[in-house]
mmCIF file of N, CA and C in Angstrom:
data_model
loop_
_atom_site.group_PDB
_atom_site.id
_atom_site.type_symbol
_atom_site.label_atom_id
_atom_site.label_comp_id
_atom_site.label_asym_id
_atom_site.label_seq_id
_atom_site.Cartn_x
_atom_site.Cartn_y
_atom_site.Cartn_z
ATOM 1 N N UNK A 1 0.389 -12.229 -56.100
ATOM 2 C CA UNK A 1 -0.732 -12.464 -56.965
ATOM 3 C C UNK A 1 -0.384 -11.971 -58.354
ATOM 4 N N UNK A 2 -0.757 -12.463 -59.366
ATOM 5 C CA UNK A 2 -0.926 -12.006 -60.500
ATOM 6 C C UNK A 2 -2.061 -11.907 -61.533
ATOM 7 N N UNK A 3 -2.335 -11.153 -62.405
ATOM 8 C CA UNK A 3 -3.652 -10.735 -63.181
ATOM 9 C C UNK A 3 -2.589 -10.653 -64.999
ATOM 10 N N UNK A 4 -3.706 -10.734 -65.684
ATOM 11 C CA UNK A 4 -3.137 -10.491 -67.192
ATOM 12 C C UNK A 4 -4.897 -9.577 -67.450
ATOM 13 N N UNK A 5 -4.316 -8.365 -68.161
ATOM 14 C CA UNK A 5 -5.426 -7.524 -68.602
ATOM 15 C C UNK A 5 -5.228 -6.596 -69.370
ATOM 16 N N UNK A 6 -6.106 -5.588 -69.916
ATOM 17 C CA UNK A 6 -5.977 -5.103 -71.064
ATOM 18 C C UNK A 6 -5.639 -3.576 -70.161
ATOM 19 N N UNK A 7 -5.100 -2.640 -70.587
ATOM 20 C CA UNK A 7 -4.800 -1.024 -70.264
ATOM 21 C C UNK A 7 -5.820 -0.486 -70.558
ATOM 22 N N UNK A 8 -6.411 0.056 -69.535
ATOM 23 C CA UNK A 8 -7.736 0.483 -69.898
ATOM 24 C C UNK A 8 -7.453 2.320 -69.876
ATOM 25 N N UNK A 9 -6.613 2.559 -68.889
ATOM 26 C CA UNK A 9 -6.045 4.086 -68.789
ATOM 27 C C UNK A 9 -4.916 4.319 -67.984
ATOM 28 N N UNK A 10 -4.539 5.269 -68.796
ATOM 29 C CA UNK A 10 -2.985 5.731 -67.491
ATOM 30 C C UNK A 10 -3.541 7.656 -66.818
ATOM 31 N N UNK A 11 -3.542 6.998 -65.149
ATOM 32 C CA UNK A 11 -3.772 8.059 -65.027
ATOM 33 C C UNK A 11 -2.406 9.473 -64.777
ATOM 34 N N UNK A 12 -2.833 10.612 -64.445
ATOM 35 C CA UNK A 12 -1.601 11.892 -64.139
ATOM 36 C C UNK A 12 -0.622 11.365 -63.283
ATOM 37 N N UNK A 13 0.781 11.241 -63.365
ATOM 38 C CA UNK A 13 1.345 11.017 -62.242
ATOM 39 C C UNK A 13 1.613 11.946 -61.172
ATOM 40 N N UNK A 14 1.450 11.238 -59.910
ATOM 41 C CA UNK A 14 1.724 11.681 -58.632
ATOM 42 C C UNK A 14 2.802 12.071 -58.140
ATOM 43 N N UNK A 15 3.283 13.033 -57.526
ATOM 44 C CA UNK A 15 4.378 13.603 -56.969
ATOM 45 C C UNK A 15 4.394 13.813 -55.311
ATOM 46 N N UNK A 16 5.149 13.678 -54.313
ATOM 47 C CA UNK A 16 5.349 14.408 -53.109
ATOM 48 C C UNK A 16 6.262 14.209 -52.319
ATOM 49 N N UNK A 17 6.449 14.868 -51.137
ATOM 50 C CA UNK A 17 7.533 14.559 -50.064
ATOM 51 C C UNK A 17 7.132 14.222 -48.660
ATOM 52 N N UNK A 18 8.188 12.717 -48.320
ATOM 53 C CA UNK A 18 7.432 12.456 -47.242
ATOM 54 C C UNK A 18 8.344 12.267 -46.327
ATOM 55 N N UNK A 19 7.932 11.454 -45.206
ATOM 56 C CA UNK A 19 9.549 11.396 -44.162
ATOM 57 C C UNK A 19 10.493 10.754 -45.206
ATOM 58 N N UNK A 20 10.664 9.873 -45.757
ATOM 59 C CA UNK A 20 11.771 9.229 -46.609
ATOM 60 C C UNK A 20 12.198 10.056 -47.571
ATOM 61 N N UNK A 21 11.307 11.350 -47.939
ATOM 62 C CA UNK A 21 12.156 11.733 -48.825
ATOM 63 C C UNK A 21 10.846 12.100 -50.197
ATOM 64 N N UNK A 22 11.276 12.253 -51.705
ATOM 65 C CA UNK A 22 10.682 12.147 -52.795
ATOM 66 C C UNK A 22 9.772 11.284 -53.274
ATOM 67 N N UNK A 23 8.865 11.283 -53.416
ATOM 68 C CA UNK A 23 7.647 9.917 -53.794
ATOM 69 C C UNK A 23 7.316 10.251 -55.283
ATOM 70 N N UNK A 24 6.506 8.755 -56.256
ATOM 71 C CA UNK A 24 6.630 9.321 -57.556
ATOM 72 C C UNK A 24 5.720 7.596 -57.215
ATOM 73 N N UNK A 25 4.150 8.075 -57.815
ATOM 74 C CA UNK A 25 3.309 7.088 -57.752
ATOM 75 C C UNK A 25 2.067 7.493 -59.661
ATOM 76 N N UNK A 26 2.194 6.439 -60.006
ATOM 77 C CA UNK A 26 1.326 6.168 -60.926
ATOM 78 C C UNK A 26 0.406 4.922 -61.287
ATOM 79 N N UNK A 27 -0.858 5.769 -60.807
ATOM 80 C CA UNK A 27 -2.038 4.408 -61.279
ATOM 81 C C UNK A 27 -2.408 4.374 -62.584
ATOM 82 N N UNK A 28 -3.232 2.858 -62.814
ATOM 83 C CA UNK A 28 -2.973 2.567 -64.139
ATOM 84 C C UNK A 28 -4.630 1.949 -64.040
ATOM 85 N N UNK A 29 -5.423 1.876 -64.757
ATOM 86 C CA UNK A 29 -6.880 1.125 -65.051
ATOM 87 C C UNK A 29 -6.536 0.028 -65.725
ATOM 88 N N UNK A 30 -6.782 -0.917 -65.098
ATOM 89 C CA UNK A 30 -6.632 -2.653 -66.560
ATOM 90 C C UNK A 30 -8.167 -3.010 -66.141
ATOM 91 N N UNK A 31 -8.531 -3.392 -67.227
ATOM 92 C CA UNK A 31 -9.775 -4.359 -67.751
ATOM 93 C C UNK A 31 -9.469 -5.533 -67.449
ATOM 94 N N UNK A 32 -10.455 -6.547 -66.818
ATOM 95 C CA UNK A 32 -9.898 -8.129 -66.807
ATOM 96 C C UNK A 32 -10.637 -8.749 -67.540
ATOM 97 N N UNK A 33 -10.293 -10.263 -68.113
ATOM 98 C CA UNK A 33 -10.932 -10.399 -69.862
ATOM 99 C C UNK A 33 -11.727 -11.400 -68.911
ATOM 100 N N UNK A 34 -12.915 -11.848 -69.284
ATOM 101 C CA UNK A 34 -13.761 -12.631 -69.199
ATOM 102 C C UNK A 34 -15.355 -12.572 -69.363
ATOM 103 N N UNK A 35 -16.401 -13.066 -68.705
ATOM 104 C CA UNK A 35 -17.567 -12.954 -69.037
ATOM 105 C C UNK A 35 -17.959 -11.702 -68.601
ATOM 106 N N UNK A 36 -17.466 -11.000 -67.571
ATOM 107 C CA UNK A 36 -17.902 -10.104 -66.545
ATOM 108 C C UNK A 36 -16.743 -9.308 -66.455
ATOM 109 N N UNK A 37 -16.181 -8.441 -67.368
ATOM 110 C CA UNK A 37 -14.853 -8.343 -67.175
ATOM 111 C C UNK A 37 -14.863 -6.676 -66.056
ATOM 112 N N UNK A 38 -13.603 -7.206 -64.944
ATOM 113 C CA UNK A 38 -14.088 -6.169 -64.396
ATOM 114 C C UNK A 38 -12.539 -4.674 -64.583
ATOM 115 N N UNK A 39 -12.861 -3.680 -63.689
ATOM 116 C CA UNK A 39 -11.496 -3.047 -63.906
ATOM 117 C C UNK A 39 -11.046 -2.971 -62.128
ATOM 118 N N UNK A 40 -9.772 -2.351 -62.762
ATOM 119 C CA UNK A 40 -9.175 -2.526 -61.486
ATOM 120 C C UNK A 40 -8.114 -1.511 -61.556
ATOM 121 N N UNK A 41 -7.798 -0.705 -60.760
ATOM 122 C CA UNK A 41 -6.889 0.232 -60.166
ATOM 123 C C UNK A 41 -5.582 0.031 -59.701
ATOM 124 N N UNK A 42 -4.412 -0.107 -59.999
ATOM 125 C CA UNK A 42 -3.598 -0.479 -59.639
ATOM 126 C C UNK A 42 -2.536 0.668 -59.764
ATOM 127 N N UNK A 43 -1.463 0.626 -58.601
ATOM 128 C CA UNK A 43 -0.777 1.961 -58.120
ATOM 129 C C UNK A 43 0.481 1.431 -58.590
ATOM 130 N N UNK A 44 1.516 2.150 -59.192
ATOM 131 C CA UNK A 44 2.834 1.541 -59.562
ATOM 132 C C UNK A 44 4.054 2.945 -58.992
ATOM 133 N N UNK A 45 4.459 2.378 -57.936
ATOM 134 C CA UNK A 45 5.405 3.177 -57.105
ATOM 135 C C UNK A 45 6.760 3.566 -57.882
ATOM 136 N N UNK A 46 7.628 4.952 -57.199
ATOM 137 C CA UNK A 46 8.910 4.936 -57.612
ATOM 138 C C UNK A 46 8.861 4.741 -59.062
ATOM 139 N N UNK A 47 10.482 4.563 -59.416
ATOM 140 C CA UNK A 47 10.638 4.444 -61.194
ATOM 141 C C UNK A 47 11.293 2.851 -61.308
ATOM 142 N N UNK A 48 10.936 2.227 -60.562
ATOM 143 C CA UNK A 48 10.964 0.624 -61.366
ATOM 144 C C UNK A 48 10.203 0.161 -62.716
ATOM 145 N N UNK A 49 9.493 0.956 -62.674
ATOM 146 C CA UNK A 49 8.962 0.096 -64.156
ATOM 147 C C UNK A 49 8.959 0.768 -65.444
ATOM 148 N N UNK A 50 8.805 -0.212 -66.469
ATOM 149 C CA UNK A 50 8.993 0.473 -67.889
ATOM 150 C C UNK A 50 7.862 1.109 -68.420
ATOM 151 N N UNK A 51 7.823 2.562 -68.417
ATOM 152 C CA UNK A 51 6.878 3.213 -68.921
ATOM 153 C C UNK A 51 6.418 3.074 -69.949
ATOM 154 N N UNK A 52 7.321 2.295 -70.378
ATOM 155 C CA UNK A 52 7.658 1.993 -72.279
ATOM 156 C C UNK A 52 6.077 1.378 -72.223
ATOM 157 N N UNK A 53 5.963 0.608 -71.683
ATOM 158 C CA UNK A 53 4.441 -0.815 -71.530
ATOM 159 C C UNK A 53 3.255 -0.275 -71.496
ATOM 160 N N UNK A 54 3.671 1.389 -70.627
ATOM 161 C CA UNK A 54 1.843 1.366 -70.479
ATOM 162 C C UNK A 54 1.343 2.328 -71.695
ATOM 163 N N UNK A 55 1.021 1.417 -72.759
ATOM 164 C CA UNK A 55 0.254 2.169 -73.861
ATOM 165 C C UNK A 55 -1.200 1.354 -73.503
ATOM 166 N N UNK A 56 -2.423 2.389 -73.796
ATOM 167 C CA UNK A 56 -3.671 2.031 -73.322
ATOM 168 C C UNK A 56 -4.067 1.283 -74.855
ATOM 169 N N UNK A 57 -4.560 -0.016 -74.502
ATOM 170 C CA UNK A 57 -5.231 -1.394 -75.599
ATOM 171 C C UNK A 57 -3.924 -2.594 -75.260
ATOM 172 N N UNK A 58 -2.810 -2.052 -74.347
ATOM 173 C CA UNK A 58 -1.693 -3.137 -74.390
ATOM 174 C C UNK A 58 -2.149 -4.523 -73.435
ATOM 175 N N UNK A 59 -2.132 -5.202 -73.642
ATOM 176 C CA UNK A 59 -2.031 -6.389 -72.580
ATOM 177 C C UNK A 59 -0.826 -6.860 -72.001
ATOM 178 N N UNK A 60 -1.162 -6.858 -70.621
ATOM 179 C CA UNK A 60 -0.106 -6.768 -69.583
ATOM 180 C C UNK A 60 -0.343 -8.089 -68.146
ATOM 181 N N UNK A 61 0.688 -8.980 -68.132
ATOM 182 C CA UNK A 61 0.875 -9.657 -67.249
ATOM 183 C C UNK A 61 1.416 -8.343 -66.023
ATOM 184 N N UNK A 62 0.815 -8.750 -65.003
ATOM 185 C CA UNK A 62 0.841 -7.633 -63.360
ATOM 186 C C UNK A 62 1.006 -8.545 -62.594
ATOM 187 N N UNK A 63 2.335 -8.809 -61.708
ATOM 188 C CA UNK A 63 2.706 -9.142 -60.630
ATOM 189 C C UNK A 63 1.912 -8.249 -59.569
ATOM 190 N N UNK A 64 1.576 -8.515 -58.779
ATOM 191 C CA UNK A 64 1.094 -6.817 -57.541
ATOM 192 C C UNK A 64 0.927 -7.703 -56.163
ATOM 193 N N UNK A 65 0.454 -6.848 -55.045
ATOM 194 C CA UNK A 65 -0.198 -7.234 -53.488
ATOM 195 C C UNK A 65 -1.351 -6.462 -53.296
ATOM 196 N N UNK A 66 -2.006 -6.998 -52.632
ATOM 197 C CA UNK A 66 -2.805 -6.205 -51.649
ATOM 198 C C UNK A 66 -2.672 -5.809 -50.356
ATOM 199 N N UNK A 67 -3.195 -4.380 -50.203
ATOM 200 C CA UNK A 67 -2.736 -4.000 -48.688
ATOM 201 C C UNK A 67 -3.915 -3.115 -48.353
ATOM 202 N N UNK A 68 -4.440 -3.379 -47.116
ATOM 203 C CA UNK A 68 -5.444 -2.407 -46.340
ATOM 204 C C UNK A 68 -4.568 -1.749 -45.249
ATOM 205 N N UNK A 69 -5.543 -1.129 -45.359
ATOM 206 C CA UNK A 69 -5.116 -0.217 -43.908
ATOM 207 C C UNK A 69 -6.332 0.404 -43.294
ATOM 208 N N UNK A 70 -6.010 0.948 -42.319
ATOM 209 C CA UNK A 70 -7.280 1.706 -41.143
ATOM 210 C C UNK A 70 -6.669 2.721 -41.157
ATOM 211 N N UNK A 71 -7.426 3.692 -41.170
ATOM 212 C CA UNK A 71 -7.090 5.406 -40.720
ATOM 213 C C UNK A 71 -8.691 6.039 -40.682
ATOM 214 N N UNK A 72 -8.396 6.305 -39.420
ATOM 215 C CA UNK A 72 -9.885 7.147 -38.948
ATOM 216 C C UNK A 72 -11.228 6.444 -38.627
ATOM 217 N N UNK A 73 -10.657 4.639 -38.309
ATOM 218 C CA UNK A 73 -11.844 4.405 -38.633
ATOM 219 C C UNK A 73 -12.485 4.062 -39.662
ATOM 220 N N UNK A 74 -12.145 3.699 -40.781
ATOM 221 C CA UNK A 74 -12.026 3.789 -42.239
ATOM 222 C C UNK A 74 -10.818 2.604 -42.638
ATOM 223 N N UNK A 75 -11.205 1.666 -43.481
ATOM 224 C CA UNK A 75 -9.984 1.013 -44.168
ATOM 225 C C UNK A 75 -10.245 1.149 -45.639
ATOM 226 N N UNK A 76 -9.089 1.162 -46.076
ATOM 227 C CA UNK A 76 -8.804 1.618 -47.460
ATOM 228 C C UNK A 76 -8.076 0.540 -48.180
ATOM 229 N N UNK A 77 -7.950 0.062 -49.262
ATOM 230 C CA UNK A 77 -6.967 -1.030 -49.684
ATOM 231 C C UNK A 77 -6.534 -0.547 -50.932
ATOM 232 N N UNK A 78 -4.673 -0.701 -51.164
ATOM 233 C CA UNK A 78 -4.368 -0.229 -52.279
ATOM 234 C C UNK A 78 -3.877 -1.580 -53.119
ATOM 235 N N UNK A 79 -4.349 -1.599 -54.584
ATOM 236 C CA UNK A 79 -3.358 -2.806 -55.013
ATOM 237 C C UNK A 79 -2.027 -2.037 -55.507
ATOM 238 N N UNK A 80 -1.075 -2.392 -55.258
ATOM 239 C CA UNK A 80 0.449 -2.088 -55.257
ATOM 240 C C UNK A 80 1.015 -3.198 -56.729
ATOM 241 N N UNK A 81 1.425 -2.728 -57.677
ATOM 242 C CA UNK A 81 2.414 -3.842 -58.261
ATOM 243 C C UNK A 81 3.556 -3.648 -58.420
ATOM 244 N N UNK A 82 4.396 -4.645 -58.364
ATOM 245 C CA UNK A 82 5.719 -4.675 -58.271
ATOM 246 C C UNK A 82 6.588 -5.305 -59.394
ATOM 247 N N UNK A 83 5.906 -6.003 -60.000
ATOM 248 C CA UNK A 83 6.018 -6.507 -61.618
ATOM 249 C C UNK A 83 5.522 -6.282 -62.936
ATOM 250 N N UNK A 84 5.376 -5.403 -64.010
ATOM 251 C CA UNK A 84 5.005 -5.321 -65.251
ATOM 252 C C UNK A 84 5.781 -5.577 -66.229
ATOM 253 N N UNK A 85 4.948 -7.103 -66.835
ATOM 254 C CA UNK A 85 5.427 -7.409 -68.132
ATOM 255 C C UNK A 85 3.989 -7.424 -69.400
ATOM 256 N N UNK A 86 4.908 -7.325 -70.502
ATOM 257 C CA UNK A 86 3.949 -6.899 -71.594
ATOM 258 C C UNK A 86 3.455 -8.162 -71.880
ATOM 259 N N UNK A 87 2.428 -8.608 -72.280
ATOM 260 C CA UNK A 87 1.759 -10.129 -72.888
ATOM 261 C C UNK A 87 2.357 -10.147 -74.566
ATOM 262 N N UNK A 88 2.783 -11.365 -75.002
ATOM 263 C CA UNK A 88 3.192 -11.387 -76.464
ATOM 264 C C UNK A 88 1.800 -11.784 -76.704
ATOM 265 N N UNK A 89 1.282 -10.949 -77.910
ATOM 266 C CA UNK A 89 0.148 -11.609 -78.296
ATOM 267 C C UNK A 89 -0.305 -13.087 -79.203
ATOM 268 N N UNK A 90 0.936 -13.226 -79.597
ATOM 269 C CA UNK A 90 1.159 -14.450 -80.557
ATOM 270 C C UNK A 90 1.077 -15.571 -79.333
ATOM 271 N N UNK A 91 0.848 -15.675 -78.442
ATOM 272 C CA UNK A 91 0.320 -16.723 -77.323
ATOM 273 C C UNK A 91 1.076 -17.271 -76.633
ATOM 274 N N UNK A 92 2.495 -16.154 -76.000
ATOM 275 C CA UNK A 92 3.180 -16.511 -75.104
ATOM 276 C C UNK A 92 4.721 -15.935 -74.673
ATOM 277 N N UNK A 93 5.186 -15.969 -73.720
ATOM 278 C CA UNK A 93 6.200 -15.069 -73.867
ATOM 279 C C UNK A 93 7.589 -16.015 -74.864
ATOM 280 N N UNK A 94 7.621 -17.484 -74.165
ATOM 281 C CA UNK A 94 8.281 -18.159 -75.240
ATOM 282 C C UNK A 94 8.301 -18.768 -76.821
ATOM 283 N N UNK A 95 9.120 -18.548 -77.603
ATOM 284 C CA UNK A 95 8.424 -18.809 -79.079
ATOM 285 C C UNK A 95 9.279 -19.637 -79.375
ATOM 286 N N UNK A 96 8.718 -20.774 -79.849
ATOM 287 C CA UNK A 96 8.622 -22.401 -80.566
ATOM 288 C C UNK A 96 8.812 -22.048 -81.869
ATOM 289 N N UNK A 97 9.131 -23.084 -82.735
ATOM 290 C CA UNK A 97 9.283 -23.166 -84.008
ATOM 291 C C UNK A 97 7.558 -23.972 -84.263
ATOM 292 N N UNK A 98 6.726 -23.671 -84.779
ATOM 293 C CA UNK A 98 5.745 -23.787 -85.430
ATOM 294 C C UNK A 98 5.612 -24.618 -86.298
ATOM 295 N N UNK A 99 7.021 -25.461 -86.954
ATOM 296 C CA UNK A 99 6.894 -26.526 -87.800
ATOM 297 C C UNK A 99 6.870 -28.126 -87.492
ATOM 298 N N UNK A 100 5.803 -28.649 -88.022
ATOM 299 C CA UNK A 100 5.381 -29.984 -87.639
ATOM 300 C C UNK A 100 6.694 -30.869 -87.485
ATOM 301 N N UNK A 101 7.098 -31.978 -86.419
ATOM 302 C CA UNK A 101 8.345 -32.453 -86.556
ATOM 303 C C UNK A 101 7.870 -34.187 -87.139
ATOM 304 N N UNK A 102 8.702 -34.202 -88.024
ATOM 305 C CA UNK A 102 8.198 -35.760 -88.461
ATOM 306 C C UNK A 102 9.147 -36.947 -88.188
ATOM 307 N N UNK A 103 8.757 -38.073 -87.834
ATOM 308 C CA UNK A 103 9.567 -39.631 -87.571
ATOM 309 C C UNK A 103 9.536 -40.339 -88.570
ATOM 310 N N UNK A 104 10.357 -41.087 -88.392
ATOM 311 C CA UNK A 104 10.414 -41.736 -89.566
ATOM 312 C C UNK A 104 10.035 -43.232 -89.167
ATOM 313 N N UNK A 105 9.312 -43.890 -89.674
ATOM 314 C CA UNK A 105 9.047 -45.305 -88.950
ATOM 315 C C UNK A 105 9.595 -46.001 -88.882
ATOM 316 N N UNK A 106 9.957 -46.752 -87.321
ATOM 317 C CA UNK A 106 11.088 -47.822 -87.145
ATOM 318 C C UNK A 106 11.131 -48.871 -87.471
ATOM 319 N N UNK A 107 11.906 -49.309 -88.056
ATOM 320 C CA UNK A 107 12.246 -50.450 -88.333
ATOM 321 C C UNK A 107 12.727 -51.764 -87.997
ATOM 322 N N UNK A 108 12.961 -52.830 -88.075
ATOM 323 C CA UNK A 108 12.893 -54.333 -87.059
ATOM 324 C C UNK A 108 13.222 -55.340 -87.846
ATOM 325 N N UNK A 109 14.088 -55.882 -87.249
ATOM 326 C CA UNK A 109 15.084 -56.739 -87.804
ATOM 327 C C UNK A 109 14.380 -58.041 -87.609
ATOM 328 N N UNK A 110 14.372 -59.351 -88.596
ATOM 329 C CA UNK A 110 13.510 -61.233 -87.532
ATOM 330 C C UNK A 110 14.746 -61.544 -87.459
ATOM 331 N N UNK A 111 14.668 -62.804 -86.828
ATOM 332 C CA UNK A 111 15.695 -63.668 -85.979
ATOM 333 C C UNK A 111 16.877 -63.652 -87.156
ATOM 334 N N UNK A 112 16.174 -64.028 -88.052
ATOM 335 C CA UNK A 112 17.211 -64.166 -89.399
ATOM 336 C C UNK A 112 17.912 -63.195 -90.154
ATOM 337 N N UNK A 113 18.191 -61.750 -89.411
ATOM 338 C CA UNK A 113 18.696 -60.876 -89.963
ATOM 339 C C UNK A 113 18.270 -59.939 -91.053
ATOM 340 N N UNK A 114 17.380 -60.116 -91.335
ATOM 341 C CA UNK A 114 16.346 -59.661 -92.897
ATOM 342 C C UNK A 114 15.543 -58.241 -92.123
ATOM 343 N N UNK A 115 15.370 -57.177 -92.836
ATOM 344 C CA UNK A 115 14.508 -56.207 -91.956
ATOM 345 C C UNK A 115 13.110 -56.286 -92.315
ATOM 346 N N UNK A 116 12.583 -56.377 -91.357
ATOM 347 C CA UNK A 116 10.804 -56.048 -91.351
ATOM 348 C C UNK A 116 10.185 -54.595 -91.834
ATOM 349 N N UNK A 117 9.472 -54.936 -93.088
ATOM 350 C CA UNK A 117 8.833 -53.651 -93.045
ATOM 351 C C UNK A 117 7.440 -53.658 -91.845
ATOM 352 N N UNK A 118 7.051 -52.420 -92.636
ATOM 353 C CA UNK A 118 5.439 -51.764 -92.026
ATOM 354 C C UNK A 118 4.200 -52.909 -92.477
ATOM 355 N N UNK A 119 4.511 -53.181 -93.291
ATOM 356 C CA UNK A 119 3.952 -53.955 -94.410
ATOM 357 C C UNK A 119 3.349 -55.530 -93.829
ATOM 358 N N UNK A 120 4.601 -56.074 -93.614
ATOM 359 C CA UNK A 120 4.945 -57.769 -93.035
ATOM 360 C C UNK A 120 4.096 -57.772 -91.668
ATOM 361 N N UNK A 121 2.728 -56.796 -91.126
ATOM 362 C CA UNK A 121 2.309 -57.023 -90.132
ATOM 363 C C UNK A 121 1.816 -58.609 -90.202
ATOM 364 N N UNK A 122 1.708 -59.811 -88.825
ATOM 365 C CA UNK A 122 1.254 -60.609 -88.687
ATOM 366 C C UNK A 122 -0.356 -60.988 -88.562
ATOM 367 N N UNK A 123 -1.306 -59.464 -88.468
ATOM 368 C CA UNK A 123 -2.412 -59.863 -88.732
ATOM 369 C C UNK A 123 -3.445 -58.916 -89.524
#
């Protein structure tokens, strides 16, 4: 799944040890833009991602999953992401040249070898 939203907060990062070993978890608040915009919690595991991104007002394309679980009787669901990229705000990650491209109008030869303008229309 993916979301594009604004950084609404970075929270303290998480530390601990588990059977595998060292853990290193940081959630993040994004705003989602629309009529009703809502927020959303999202957990960003380990050191895959660029910390560089999460400045709070940034807009951010989020790859992520969802996952529930049961414990106790109780289910819990974490969103997990696994992708953060920054949004270009200029309206896209690829950038175009912005300048109008112009043609030149074709031209057409009559039977008799002579060229046709724009002009010589028949009606």
């Amino acid at each position: 799944m993916q979301l594009t939203a604004k950084l609404a907060s970075v929270l303290p990062e998480q530390t601990g040890n588990g059977k595998n070993g060292v853990w290193k978890k940081q959630d993040i608040i994004v705003e989602t833009e629309g009529q009703y915009p809502k927020k959303v919690c999202i957990s960003l595991w380990g050191e895959k991602h660029d910390r560089n991104l999460l400045k709070v007002g940034s807009k951010l394309n989020i790859s992520f999953d969802i996952e529930s679980r049961e414990f106790n009787g109780k289910w819990y669901t974490d969103v997990k992401a696994w992708k953060i990229e920054g949004v270009n705000e200029g309206g896209g990650a690829a950038s175009y040249h912005d300048e109008p491209v112009t043609y030149a109008p074709p031209t057409f030869e009559s039977d008799s070898g002579s060229v046709i303008s724009n002009d010589d229309c028949p009606f």
